[in-house]
Structure formats: C-alpha cells, structure tokens
Short mmCIF file of C-alpha atoms in Angstrom, two decimals:
data_model
loop_
_atom_site.label_atom_id
_atom_site.label_comp_id
_atom_site.label_asym_id
_atom_site.label_seq_id
_atom_site.Cartn_x
_atom_site.Cartn_y
_atom_site.Cartn_z
CA UNK A 1 82.42 49.93 18.42
CA UNK A 2 82.69 48.96 14.72
CA UNK A 3 80.63 52.18 13.50
CA UNK A 4 82.88 54.38 15.15
CA UNK A 5 85.84 52.74 14.13
CA UNK A 6 84.56 52.78 10.53
CA UNK A 7 83.88 56.55 10.81
CA UNK A 8 87.46 57.02 12.12
CA UNK A 9 88.97 54.95 9.44
CA UNK A 10 87.13 56.80 6.66
CA UNK A 11 88.43 60.01 8.03
CA UNK A 12 91.79 58.73 8.24
CA UNK A 13 91.86 57.21 4.75
CA UNK A 14 90.90 60.67 3.62
CA UNK A 15 93.64 62.49 5.41
CA UNK A 16 96.37 59.83 4.83
CA UNK A 17 95.72 57.82 1.74
CA UNK A 18 99.03 56.66 1.55
CA UNK A 19 98.68 54.62 4.86
CA UNK A 20 95.10 53.07 4.80
CA UNK A 21 95.73 50.24 7.18
CA UNK A 22 97.14 52.47 9.83
CA UNK A 23 93.96 53.01 12.02
CA UNK A 24 92.81 51.02 14.73
CA UNK A 25 89.45 48.85 14.29
CA UNK A 26 87.44 47.04 16.97
CA UNK A 27 84.82 44.21 16.59
CA UNK A 28 82.59 43.26 19.33
CA UNK A 29 80.65 39.95 18.70
CA UNK A 30 77.83 38.58 20.81
CA UNK A 31 77.97 34.97 21.12
CA UNK A 32 75.63 32.27 22.52
CA UNK A 33 78.31 30.18 24.19
CA UNK A 34 81.96 31.05 24.78
CA UNK A 35 84.96 28.76 26.07
CA UNK A 36 84.65 26.93 29.37
CA UNK A 37 88.49 27.26 29.64
CA UNK A 38 91.42 28.81 27.80
CA UNK A 39 93.07 25.55 27.61
CA UNK A 40 92.59 24.30 24.14
CA UNK A 41 92.86 20.72 25.09
CA UNK A 42 89.97 20.93 27.77
CA UNK A 43 86.95 20.16 25.80
CA UNK A 44 85.67 19.11 22.28
CA UNK A 45 82.78 21.69 22.50
CA UNK A 46 82.46 23.58 19.14
CA UNK A 47 82.24 26.97 21.15
CA UNK A 48 85.61 26.03 22.67
CA UNK A 49 87.35 25.37 19.48
CA UNK A 50 85.76 28.52 18.07
CA UNK A 51 87.02 30.99 20.61
CA UNK A 52 90.31 29.44 21.17
CA UNK A 53 91.41 29.11 17.39
CA UNK A 54 91.81 32.76 17.59
CA UNK A 55 94.86 32.22 20.16
CA UNK A 56 95.98 28.93 18.84
CA UNK A 57 96.21 27.23 15.50
CA UNK A 58 95.56 23.89 14.68
CA UNK A 59 97.91 21.46 12.65
CA UNK A 60 95.54 21.26 9.88
CA UNK A 61 92.68 23.78 8.88
CA UNK A 62 89.43 23.57 7.25
CA UNK A 63 87.74 25.95 4.91
CA UNK A 64 84.02 27.09 5.39
CA UNK A 65 82.88 23.93 3.71
CA UNK A 66 85.14 21.58 5.84
CA UNK A 67 87.55 20.89 3.13
CA UNK A 68 91.13 20.41 4.44
CA UNK A 69 93.63 23.09 3.97
CA UNK A 70 97.14 23.97 5.48
CA UNK A 71 97.27 25.16 8.86
CA UNK A 72 100.58 24.75 10.81
CA UNK A 73 101.41 21.67 8.57
CA UNK A 74 101.69 22.69 5.15
CA UNK A 75 101.59 19.26 3.93
CA UNK A 76 100.54 15.67 4.91
CA UNK A 77 100.90 12.24 3.31
CA UNK A 78 101.05 8.65 4.52
CA UNK A 79 104.60 7.23 3.84
CA UNK A 80 103.60 3.90 5.25
CA UNK A 81 100.42 2.16 6.20
CA UNK A 82 100.98 3.21 9.85
CA UNK A 83 102.85 6.31 9.42
CA UNK A 84 101.89 9.77 8.32
CA UNK A 85 104.45 12.58 7.41
CA UNK A 86 103.64 16.26 8.45
CA UNK A 87 105.72 19.00 6.82
CA UNK A 88 105.44 22.10 9.18
CA UNK A 89 105.27 25.75 8.34
CA UNK A 90 108.67 27.47 8.82
CA UNK A 91 109.30 30.83 10.21
CA UNK A 92 106.09 30.82 12.61
CA UNK A 93 106.55 32.27 16.12
CA UNK A 94 104.55 31.89 19.19
CA UNK A 95 103.23 35.13 20.74
CA UNK A 96 106.29 35.19 23.14
CA UNK A 97 108.57 35.30 20.22
CA UNK A 98 109.40 31.53 20.69
CA UNK A 99 109.89 29.76 17.31
CA UNK A 100 107.34 27.10 16.53
CA UNK A 101 108.93 23.75 15.57
CA UNK A 102 108.00 19.89 15.72
CA UNK A 103 108.82 19.62 19.33
CA UNK A 104 105.46 21.59 19.98
CA UNK A 105 103.61 19.23 17.86
CA UNK A 106 104.82 16.22 19.72
CA UNK A 107 104.17 17.98 22.93
CA UNK A 108 100.65 18.94 22.00
CA UNK A 109 99.72 15.55 20.86
CA UNK A 110 101.20 13.84 23.86
CA UNK A 111 99.46 16.20 26.36
CA UNK A 112 95.95 15.55 25.06
CA UNK A 113 95.46 12.14 27.09
CA UNK A 114 97.03 13.90 30.34
CA UNK A 115 94.20 16.65 30.31
CA UNK A 116 91.21 15.75 32.43
CA UNK A 117 88.51 18.00 30.92
CA UNK A 118 84.70 17.34 30.76
CA UNK A 119 84.84 16.12 26.99
CA UNK A 120 88.03 14.20 26.35
CA UNK A 121 89.81 15.25 23.18
CA UNK A 122 91.30 11.85 22.71
CA UNK A 123 88.51 11.65 20.25
CA UNK A 124 91.21 13.21 17.99
CA UNK A 125 94.13 11.24 18.87
CA UNK A 126 92.64 7.89 18.86
CA UNK A 127 94.54 6.63 15.98
CA UNK A 128 97.97 7.85 17.40
CA UNK A 129 100.39 5.42 18.53
CA UNK A 130 103.41 7.66 18.86
CA UNK A 131 105.04 10.89 17.45
CA UNK A 132 108.42 11.18 16.07
CA UNK A 133 110.17 14.37 15.55
CA UNK A 134 112.36 14.05 12.44
CA UNK A 135 113.77 17.52 12.12
CA UNK A 136 112.51 20.88 13.13
CA UNK A 137 109.87 20.96 10.53
CA UNK A 138 109.05 17.30 9.90
CA UNK A 139 107.01 14.99 12.33
CA UNK A 140 106.20 11.29 11.74
CA UNK A 141 102.80 10.33 13.39
CA UNK A 142 102.88 6.54 13.78
CA UNK A 143 99.35 4.94 13.87
CA UNK A 144 97.53 2.06 15.43
CA UNK A 145 96.73 0.53 12.33
CA UNK A 146 95.70 2.20 8.91
CA UNK A 147 94.32 5.66 9.81
CA UNK A 148 92.99 7.34 6.64
CA UNK A 149 91.24 10.09 8.40
CA UNK A 150 94.06 11.36 10.57
CA UNK A 151 94.43 14.70 8.99
CA UNK A 152 90.73 15.26 9.32
CA UNK A 153 91.07 14.62 13.15
CA UNK A 154 93.97 16.91 13.13
CA UNK A 155 91.82 20.11 12.36
CA UNK A 156 91.05 20.10 16.01
CA UNK A 157 94.69 19.55 16.98
CA UNK A 158 95.60 22.94 18.74
CA UNK A 159 99.32 23.51 19.11
CA UNK A 160 100.69 24.81 22.41
CA UNK A 161 104.42 25.49 22.96
CA UNK A 162 106.41 22.54 24.47
CA UNK A 163 107.80 24.91 27.01
CA UNK A 164 104.43 25.03 28.51
CA UNK A 165 105.46 21.85 30.40
CA UNK A 166 103.72 19.16 32.08
CA UNK A 167 100.93 19.77 34.97
CA UNK A 168 100.10 23.11 33.50
CA UNK A 169 96.29 23.52 33.64
CA UNK A 170 93.11 25.66 33.89
CA UNK A 171 94.54 28.27 36.30
CA UNK A 172 97.67 29.10 34.19
CA UNK A 173 95.70 29.20 30.90
CA UNK A 174 92.80 31.21 32.45
CA UNK A 175 95.08 33.65 33.70
CA UNK A 176 96.84 34.16 30.43
CA UNK A 177 100.03 32.93 31.70
CA UNK A 178 99.99 29.84 29.42
CA UNK A 179 97.58 31.19 26.95
CA UNK A 180 100.37 31.58 24.16
CA UNK A 181 99.77 30.33 20.59
CA UNK A 182 100.56 31.04 17.05
CA UNK A 183 97.00 32.27 16.40
CA UNK A 184 96.12 35.51 14.71
CA UNK A 185 95.30 37.00 18.21
CA UNK A 186 96.90 37.37 21.56
CA UNK A 187 95.22 36.85 24.95
CA UNK A 188 94.32 39.86 26.94
CA UNK A 189 91.61 38.79 29.26
CA UNK A 190 88.83 36.37 29.85
CA UNK A 191 85.86 36.32 32.36
CA UNK A 192 83.98 33.06 32.54
CA UNK A 193 80.55 33.43 30.90
CA UNK A 194 81.59 36.90 29.99
CA UNK A 195 84.14 38.54 27.77
CA UNK A 196 87.12 37.28 25.74
CA UNK A 197 89.27 40.07 24.85
CA UNK A 198 91.96 39.66 22.16
CA UNK A 199 94.42 41.92 20.43
CA UNK A 200 95.73 41.39 16.97
CA UNK A 201 99.39 39.44 16.73
CA UNK A 202 100.98 41.33 13.95
CA UNK A 203 103.64 38.56 13.36
CA UNK A 204 100.96 35.96 12.71
CA UNK A 205 101.74 33.77 9.45
CA UNK A 206 98.24 34.43 8.42
CA UNK A 207 96.94 37.53 6.37
CA UNK A 208 96.53 40.28 8.72
CA UNK A 209 93.28 40.52 10.32
CA UNK A 210 91.21 43.76 9.74
CA UNK A 211 90.60 44.11 13.53
CA UNK A 212 93.23 45.14 15.96
CA UNK A 213 91.02 44.37 18.90
CA UNK A 214 88.30 41.73 19.17
CA UNK A 215 85.63 41.44 22.04
CA UNK A 216 83.77 38.10 22.23
CA UNK A 217 80.90 38.68 24.83
CA UNK A 218 78.99 35.59 25.71
CA UNK A 219 75.30 36.49 25.77
CA UNK A 220 73.63 33.08 26.16
CA UNK A 221 69.95 34.71 26.38
CA UNK A 222 68.71 34.98 22.81
CA UNK A 223 66.43 37.97 23.36
CA UNK A 224 69.16 39.73 25.31
CA UNK A 225 71.68 39.12 22.37
CA UNK A 226 69.28 40.50 19.81
CA UNK A 227 68.81 43.41 21.96
CA UNK A 228 72.59 44.04 22.11
CA UNK A 229 72.82 44.20 18.46
CA UNK A 230 69.80 46.47 17.98
CA UNK A 231 71.16 48.87 20.78
CA UNK A 232 74.54 49.00 19.33
CA UNK A 233 76.39 47.13 22.05
CA UNK A 234 77.76 44.61 19.77
CA UNK A 235 78.59 44.64 15.88
CA UNK A 236 77.59 40.98 15.00
CA UNK A 237 75.62 38.25 16.74
CA UNK A 238 75.41 34.59 16.00
CA UNK A 239 72.62 32.13 16.27
CA UNK A 240 69.73 34.60 15.60
CA UNK A 241 66.69 32.66 17.09
CA UNK A 242 63.93 31.60 14.65
CA UNK A 243 61.41 33.87 16.36
CA UNK A 244 63.50 36.85 15.31
CA UNK A 245 64.69 35.97 11.83
CA UNK A 246 62.08 37.08 9.64
CA UNK A 247 61.81 40.64 11.55
CA UNK A 248 65.58 40.88 11.23
CA UNK A 249 65.64 39.74 7.59
CA UNK A 250 62.99 42.34 6.50
CA UNK A 251 64.79 45.15 8.53
CA UNK A 252 66.52 47.42 6.21
CA UNK A 253 68.74 48.44 9.25
CA UNK A 254 70.02 44.69 9.57
CA UNK A 255 71.88 42.44 7.61
CA UNK A 256 71.31 38.55 8.10
CA UNK A 257 73.84 35.81 6.97
CA UNK A 258 72.35 32.22 6.69
CA UNK A 259 74.03 29.02 6.16
CA UNK A 260 73.22 25.33 6.52
CA UNK A 261 75.33 23.67 9.21
CA UNK A 262 76.75 20.30 10.18
CA UNK A 263 74.76 20.04 13.39
CA UNK A 264 72.05 17.53 14.14
CA UNK A 265 69.98 17.38 17.11
CA UNK A 266 70.12 13.69 18.07
CA UNK A 267 68.10 11.60 20.69
CA UNK A 268 70.11 9.42 22.73
CA UNK A 269 68.00 6.59 24.10
CA UNK A 270 69.98 4.60 26.80
CA UNK A 271 69.84 0.91 26.20
CA UNK A 272 71.71 -0.41 29.27
CA UNK A 273 70.32 -3.16 31.45
CA UNK A 274 69.72 -0.57 34.29
CA UNK A 275 68.50 2.86 32.98
CA UNK A 276 70.07 5.76 34.77
CA UNK A 277 66.70 7.50 35.49
CA UNK A 278 63.86 5.10 36.18
CA UNK A 279 60.97 4.59 33.70
CA UNK A 280 57.61 4.22 35.12
CA UNK A 281 54.19 2.73 34.78
CA UNK A 282 51.43 3.92 36.82
CA UNK A 283 53.94 5.38 39.34
CA UNK A 284 55.91 2.01 39.61
CA UNK A 285 59.15 1.43 38.08
CA UNK A 286 59.03 -1.00 35.21
CA UNK A 287 61.17 -4.25 35.19
CA UNK A 288 64.05 -4.05 32.77
CA UNK A 289 64.56 -1.08 30.28
CA UNK A 290 61.92 -0.60 27.76
CA UNK A 291 64.30 1.34 25.40
CA UNK A 292 66.24 -1.85 24.87
CA UNK A 293 63.25 -3.20 22.81
CA UNK A 294 63.86 -2.01 19.02
CA UNK A 295 60.18 -1.63 18.77
CA UNK A 296 59.95 1.25 21.50
CA UNK A 297 62.78 3.13 19.96
CA UNK A 298 60.88 2.63 16.45
CA UNK A 299 57.80 4.05 18.10
CA UNK A 300 59.74 6.96 19.44
CA UNK A 301 61.04 7.47 15.95
CA UNK A 302 57.74 7.31 14.10
CA UNK A 303 56.11 9.62 16.33
CA UNK A 304 58.40 12.63 15.33
CA UNK A 305 56.91 14.65 12.90
CA UNK A 306 60.12 16.28 11.47
CA UNK A 307 58.42 18.55 9.00
CA UNK A 308 56.54 20.32 11.92
CA UNK A 309 59.97 20.50 13.83
CA UNK A 310 61.32 22.24 10.80
CA UNK A 311 58.62 24.58 9.46
CA UNK A 312 56.80 25.39 12.67
CA UNK A 313 59.23 24.99 15.72
CA UNK A 314 62.34 26.04 14.02
CA UNK A 315 60.28 28.41 11.40
CA UNK A 316 61.99 26.96 8.61
CA UNK A 317 65.63 27.18 9.58
CA UNK A 318 66.51 23.51 9.32
CA UNK A 319 65.84 20.33 7.42
CA UNK A 320 64.79 16.96 8.60
CA UNK A 321 67.39 14.50 9.51
CA UNK A 322 67.46 10.64 8.46
CA UNK A 323 70.88 9.95 9.61
CA UNK A 324 73.66 11.16 11.62
CA UNK A 325 75.38 13.31 9.06
CA UNK A 326 74.15 15.69 6.19
CA UNK A 327 73.90 14.66 2.94
CA UNK A 328 77.11 14.66 0.93
CA UNK A 329 79.28 13.91 3.82
CA UNK A 330 81.70 11.03 3.27
CA UNK A 331 79.70 7.97 4.73
CA UNK A 332 76.32 9.38 4.11
CA UNK A 333 74.00 6.71 2.50
CA UNK A 334 71.23 7.54 0.03
CA UNK A 335 69.64 4.10 0.90
CA UNK A 336 67.99 5.53 3.79
CA UNK A 337 64.74 7.37 2.73
CA UNK A 338 62.92 9.88 4.33
CA UNK A 339 62.01 9.42 7.99
CA UNK A 340 58.60 8.49 8.17
CA UNK A 341 55.90 9.90 10.45
CA UNK A 342 53.27 7.29 11.50
CA UNK A 343 51.58 7.80 14.88
CA UNK A 344 49.33 4.81 14.51
CA UNK A 345 52.01 2.39 13.71
CA UNK A 346 54.00 4.00 16.62
CA UNK A 347 51.25 3.20 18.90
CA UNK A 348 50.90 -0.28 17.67
CA UNK A 349 54.70 -0.99 18.29
CA UNK A 350 54.46 0.30 21.69
CA UNK A 351 51.46 -1.83 22.48
CA UNK A 352 53.46 -4.89 20.76
CA UNK A 353 56.38 -4.27 23.23
CA UNK A 354 53.85 -4.60 26.12
CA UNK A 355 53.27 -0.51 26.67
CA UNK A 356 49.85 -0.22 25.34
CA UNK A 357 49.13 2.86 27.74
CA UNK A 358 52.72 4.20 27.56
CA UNK A 359 55.35 4.84 30.34
CA UNK A 360 56.72 7.83 32.22
CA UNK A 361 60.32 8.78 31.17
CA UNK A 362 62.82 11.69 31.94
CA UNK A 363 63.93 13.37 28.62
CA UNK A 364 67.00 15.98 29.13
CA UNK A 365 68.30 18.37 26.77
CA UNK A 366 70.58 21.34 26.31
CA UNK A 367 69.06 24.75 26.15
CA UNK A 368 71.79 26.92 24.97
CA UNK A 369 73.96 24.68 22.80
CA UNK A 370 72.33 25.46 19.39
CA UNK A 371 69.50 27.46 18.14
CA UNK A 372 66.22 25.84 18.94
CA UNK A 373 67.49 23.02 21.25
CA UNK A 374 65.03 23.76 23.92
CA UNK A 375 62.33 24.22 21.82
CA UNK A 376 62.86 21.05 19.86
CA UNK A 377 62.99 19.48 23.10
CA UNK A 378 59.74 20.63 24.13
CA UNK A 379 58.08 19.90 20.80
CA UNK A 380 59.42 16.24 20.96
CA UNK A 381 57.94 15.90 24.61
CA UNK A 382 54.47 16.87 23.23
CA UNK A 383 54.88 14.69 20.17
CA UNK A 384 55.63 11.74 22.31
CA UNK A 385 52.55 12.41 24.55
CA UNK A 386 50.55 11.26 21.66
CA UNK A 387 51.92 7.89 22.10
CA UNK A 388 50.58 7.94 25.74
CA UNK A 389 53.85 8.60 27.35
CA UNK A 390 54.44 11.05 29.96
CA UNK A 391 57.56 12.86 29.41
CA UNK A 392 59.48 14.88 31.82
CA UNK A 393 61.27 17.22 29.75
CA UNK A 394 64.17 19.49 30.93
CA UNK A 395 66.32 21.51 29.20
CA UNK A 396 69.40 22.61 30.88
CA UNK A 397 72.50 24.79 30.41
CA UNK A 398 75.64 23.16 28.77
CA UNK A 399 77.77 23.67 31.83
CA UNK A 400 75.07 21.36 33.73
CA UNK A 401 74.02 19.06 31.07
CA UNK A 402 77.33 18.02 29.56
CA UNK A 403 79.24 16.99 32.68
CA UNK A 404 76.19 14.88 33.59
CA UNK A 405 75.86 13.36 30.17
CA UNK A 406 79.65 12.29 30.33
CA UNK A 407 78.75 10.48 33.63
CA UNK A 408 75.91 8.82 31.82
CA UNK A 409 73.43 9.95 34.10
CA UNK A 410 70.53 10.47 31.74
CA UNK A 411 67.95 7.65 30.47
CA UNK A 412 67.05 9.84 27.29
CA UNK A 413 68.82 12.93 26.23
CA UNK A 414 69.18 15.19 23.15
CA UNK A 415 72.04 17.47 22.27
CA UNK A 416 73.81 18.53 18.98
CA UNK A 417 76.45 16.85 17.19
CA UNK A 418 78.32 18.02 14.13
CA UNK A 419 80.48 15.80 11.74
CA UNK A 420 83.22 18.49 12.30
CA UNK A 421 85.68 16.37 9.84
CA UNK A 422 83.30 15.97 7.12
CA UNK A 423 83.44 11.94 7.29
CA UNK A 424 81.70 9.05 9.02
CA UNK A 425 84.62 8.23 11.18
CA UNK A 426 84.44 10.96 13.35
CA UNK A 427 80.65 10.64 14.16
CA UNK A 428 80.15 6.98 14.22
CA UNK A 429 83.43 6.11 16.03
CA UNK A 430 82.75 8.52 18.79
CA UNK A 431 78.92 8.30 19.46
CA UNK A 432 77.73 4.63 18.01
CA UNK A 433 80.84 2.24 18.28
CA UNK A 434 80.86 0.52 21.61
CA UNK A 435 83.16 1.83 24.18
CA UNK A 436 86.70 0.62 23.45
CA UNK A 437 89.19 2.73 25.29
CA UNK A 438 91.93 0.74 23.95
CA UNK A 439 91.02 1.63 20.26
CA UNK A 440 89.83 5.16 21.33
CA UNK A 441 86.28 4.34 20.10
CA UNK A 442 82.74 5.02 21.81
CA UNK A 443 84.35 8.21 23.59
CA UNK A 444 80.76 9.65 23.62
CA UNK A 445 78.67 6.61 23.47
CA UNK A 446 76.36 7.67 26.41
CA UNK A 447 73.68 5.00 25.79
CA UNK A 448 75.64 1.80 26.19
CA UNK A 449 74.66 0.74 22.43
CA UNK A 450 76.85 -2.32 21.26
CA UNK A 451 76.55 -4.13 18.20
CA UNK A 452 79.34 -6.34 17.10
CA UNK A 453 78.23 -6.29 13.42
CA UNK A 454 78.30 -2.57 13.40
CA UNK A 455 81.82 -2.45 15.12
CA UNK A 456 83.15 -5.01 12.76
CA UNK A 457 82.16 -3.05 9.42
CA UNK A 458 83.01 0.29 10.96
CA UNK A 459 86.50 -0.62 12.11
CA UNK A 460 87.04 -2.31 8.47
CA UNK A 461 86.34 0.91 7.11
CA UNK A 462 88.85 3.04 9.36
CA UNK A 463 91.41 0.73 8.30
CA UNK A 464 90.63 0.80 4.39
CA UNK A 465 92.89 3.11 2.46
CA UNK A 466 90.86 2.79 -0.70
CA UNK A 467 88.22 5.68 -0.72
CA UNK A 468 85.53 4.07 -2.62
CA UNK A 469 85.69 0.76 -0.55
CA UNK A 470 85.96 3.00 2.76
CA UNK A 471 82.97 4.94 1.80
CA UNK A 472 80.78 1.68 0.99
CA UNK A 473 81.69 0.38 4.37
CA UNK A 474 80.76 3.52 6.46
CA UNK A 475 77.50 3.59 4.43
CA UNK A 476 76.73 -0.03 5.46
CA UNK A 477 77.66 0.85 9.07
CA UNK A 478 75.40 3.94 8.81
CA UNK A 479 72.54 1.36 7.81
CA UNK A 480 73.06 -0.75 10.69
CA UNK A 481 73.02 2.03 13.22
CA UNK A 482 69.85 3.64 11.79
CA UNK A 483 68.07 0.46 11.72
CA UNK A 484 68.81 -0.06 15.12
CA UNK A 485 67.84 3.41 16.17
CA UNK A 486 71.18 3.49 18.16
CA UNK A 487 70.62 7.33 18.02
CA UNK A 488 67.41 8.86 16.51
CA UNK A 489 68.35 12.01 14.43
CA UNK A 490 65.78 14.80 14.10
CA UNK A 491 66.69 17.89 12.56
CA UNK A 492 69.69 19.48 10.73
CA UNK A 493 70.04 22.95 11.91
CA UNK A 494 70.70 26.01 9.89
CA UNK A 495 72.57 29.02 11.40
CA UNK A 496 71.80 32.67 11.02
CA UNK A 497 74.27 35.62 11.90
CA UNK A 498 73.24 39.32 11.96
CA UNK A 499 75.09 42.59 11.79
CA UNK A 500 74.12 46.08 11.22
CA UNK A 501 73.40 46.64 7.46
CA UNK A 502 76.61 47.45 5.20
CA UNK A 503 79.14 47.28 8.00
CA UNK A 504 80.69 43.80 7.88
CA UNK A 505 81.02 40.88 5.24
CA UNK A 506 82.00 37.39 5.85
CA UNK A 507 81.07 33.88 4.45
CA UNK A 508 79.02 31.80 6.93
CA UNK A 509 80.80 28.43 7.87
CA UNK A 510 78.79 25.08 7.98
CA UNK A 511 80.77 24.25 11.29
CA UNK A 512 78.87 27.54 12.64
CA UNK A 513 82.23 29.15 13.77
CA UNK A 514 82.57 32.82 13.93
CA UNK A 515 86.01 33.55 13.27
CA UNK A 516 86.94 37.27 13.59
CA UNK A 517 90.01 36.94 11.26
CA UNK A 518 87.60 35.90 8.54
CA UNK A 519 85.25 38.87 9.03
CA UNK A 520 86.06 42.18 7.25
CA UNK A 521 84.55 45.72 7.45
CA UNK A 522 82.73 46.61 4.16
CA UNK A 523 85.05 49.51 3.41
CA UNK A 524 87.90 46.65 3.21
CA UNK A 525 86.26 45.02 0.23
#
C-alpha cells in the first residue's frame, strides 16, 4: 500500500540520499469500472481506454484538457487533401524488446475493422481509406475525402505489434500472451470485474512513472469503493458519489480532486417506425411510434428540470446541458440558450400530439457507467410522470446495457457520452448522422434518427479544411439536431477523485481518466 511504501521510501532516502529513486512504490486504485477485455481494439468505452493505455500507447496523445500532443507519432500534417503524414517516435520498443516501426501502425489501423467487439472502434478509422508505410518511421494515411479531424480520432488509436498476427483475440490478450504494448506498464494479470495488475516498464519512452507496481481494483459499488478508501484498502478512488462528496471534502483525513468532465447524460428516443419496446395507452399498444412526433420529444425535453438534476439529484456535481458538447468545444454553438423547464407547455404539446393522458413507456439507463447515472434515470422518470406518463425505468450494469443498446433493443434509453476528441465530428458523426457504414457515420446512432439536412451540413463540415468555415458548419448542424431533439441532453457531469490526505498529487482530467503514470506521491513533488 502507498502509505507503507512512502514510509519505506522516506527511510530509504534518509539512509541512501544518493539514490532516492531506488525504492519500490505501489499504487492501488479503486475504480468504478475496468476493462471488459485486454484487447485495445475491443471497445470504445472510456473505462476500457483508460485502463489499457497503461499497457498500449496511442498514435496521438492528449493532455488533461484534450489538447493534442505527441504519442507514438511525434508530428503529423496533411501533405495532400486526402493524405496525412505521421512521423513516428524512434527508439521505442515493445515490452518484449521488439522495435516499434511503421508496420505496427499499419497493422493496428488495419486490424480494427476485423475485431468484432461490442462497441466497434471503426468510429476512429471512419476516414481511413488505406495506410502506406513510407519508411520505418513514416506513415501516410490516405483518407476518404478531406479529413481534418483525423489526428483527433487517433487519440484512441492503440498500437499493437504487427507480430500479433491475424486472428488473435480476447483469449490471447486476456491471458497476457498478446498483451504487449509500448506503454509505461507491463501486463501482469487481470481478473474480469476484478484486479488489473501492472508493473513498470523501465524502458518506456515516457518519463519514468513513480510507481513500480499498480493495482487497478474494479469496485463498481459506490459505497464499497468509498469504504475501501477509508479502510486503507486502496490509495485513491474515482467517481466519488455525490452523497459522499461533502463529508469527504470536509474530512481532514481525505483529499478530494474535482474536475469538470466531457461526459453528458443524453436521453435517446427511438424514432423508428416500430419502436423496439411497445408504447401503451391504457394497457393497449399504440398505433405508430409517438416518439416520431417532435411535439412529444419536445414535451419530454421541457419536462426536465435540469437545475433540480444538478443541485438536488447530483448535489451540485454537474451543470445543465443544452447540447451534446460542453461549452468551448469545437462546434459548440452559443445560439442555443439555456434549456427551458415548462411543464405546462409540455402537457399542452403532449395533448396536441394526441396523448392528453400520456402513455406508458420503458426507459433504460446505465447504473455504473458514470457517477449519478442511476439516480438521474430515476429522477427523469419522476419528472415525466408529471406529464401523465407511466415510465418503467430500469438502470442496468453496462455489461448488460451496452450490448442490448448496440442491438437497438431500447425504445428510450440514457447513457453518458463524452466528446473525447474535443470537436463535433466525433459526437455528431457517431450519434446523430444517419447510419452510413460506407462513410463510417452513425456507428452509435441507436435511435433511427435521419435528417438529410443535418447529414449534408455535417458532412460538408467534415470535408472543410478552413477551421472557421468548419466550425460554422458544425454549429449549424448542432442547431438542427437540437431543434429536432435527435437526442435530449440533460446534465454535464463533474468528476471527483479522493485519496488519503497528503499522499498523492495529480491533475484531474476532463475525460475522467485515472492514469497512474500521471499521479505522483507527495514526496516526489
């Protein structure tokens, strides 16, 4: 444990001042969610990426505010309208001693469409047409049209050795056989829904981590995670629940770290001709899908009291959301004002749509994806009950929710989405654009929403190199989507970490990632 290690370190420094880094330190982190596989191309979930970037590096990295910075690529530039050149970091080796080269980049990009995980990572390769190896440290990525956001997408482009070979899957990665990267830690062991154990890779190209050994303990229950910190079983926890925040913040034995995040809880109303789960009036399934009516979707939106969600349900750990990205992100528009709460107007719209007494609808959410998802789910159901709706709310573990969501089994759902690249193409291309496998858009469009006007404006933006023109097009697309209530944003979440006081220091990240190599013991400052 950290405290013991720190004491040992202090004693060692006193005795051997000439070698202050020679002692071993271990960091144990309690996390709400861990990876579902050790294959870095298996899933797009943030908890997956957070864990596996300790073992595998990405082509492009991002700092704590999501500004791009070098990863395994040290530079990148468009050399033609449809060609990006990436210059690679030299002298890097994989954990098995194999040199890192351009062949590994090509193999990793080409591998992604071949991996059949629950949440396809083709979201990050949608612009890629082909990859050309120029020399050991130069790659040309040829794109399907102009692709100004390609480096942003490559912040999730994990690199595995080309020697991994075709057909290698979960079994080989999960056992550790194929868990070979260039990251700051080596894979030691992993137990699904349990511990991921890592040891420092001393030949990493990064600044040496303070921790020789890292244990990432998956503790999905909020109360158990808090108890693990208070009892000394772990050194740091993420996702401090709102119910414990004030007591922990005021506890002199505990230090909290709070940050805004990129994650927004979005309601996803299915607008398909036949809804996946029936909507009923007086026990009888209705004809057609009420959610196709904009008046119904607007009524749902107007009935949400976002101030109550933030100040009461989340106890202040959030802000109201009026679009799919936080303010300041590339494509955010200030032409959308604060979301209005107007229950009377909501009732009028519902009556105009032909449902004066409401209807019965299923509403499915995650309960362990991000802080507050389950309680917000319950609160929304209660708010909509004031419209006369009977809402069958169910909050499910992500391992159940996400596969069913991918199969589009929910009539109305809610989960968190973060614009992890910092710009609109990532979110709107994945969640709002109509399904278009050929172009790689609509990968996460679970609702059936399709608006040709939105698609046209958005795609024009994706192929516009001029930043000001591209921003204006994304803002126009955002207005269209929000006026349509293609998705209904509710709250932007804040994230809280906690540790024993005066033991560790780190800068919270807006993507909510807990990177062990960015955390340091206080005595190292």
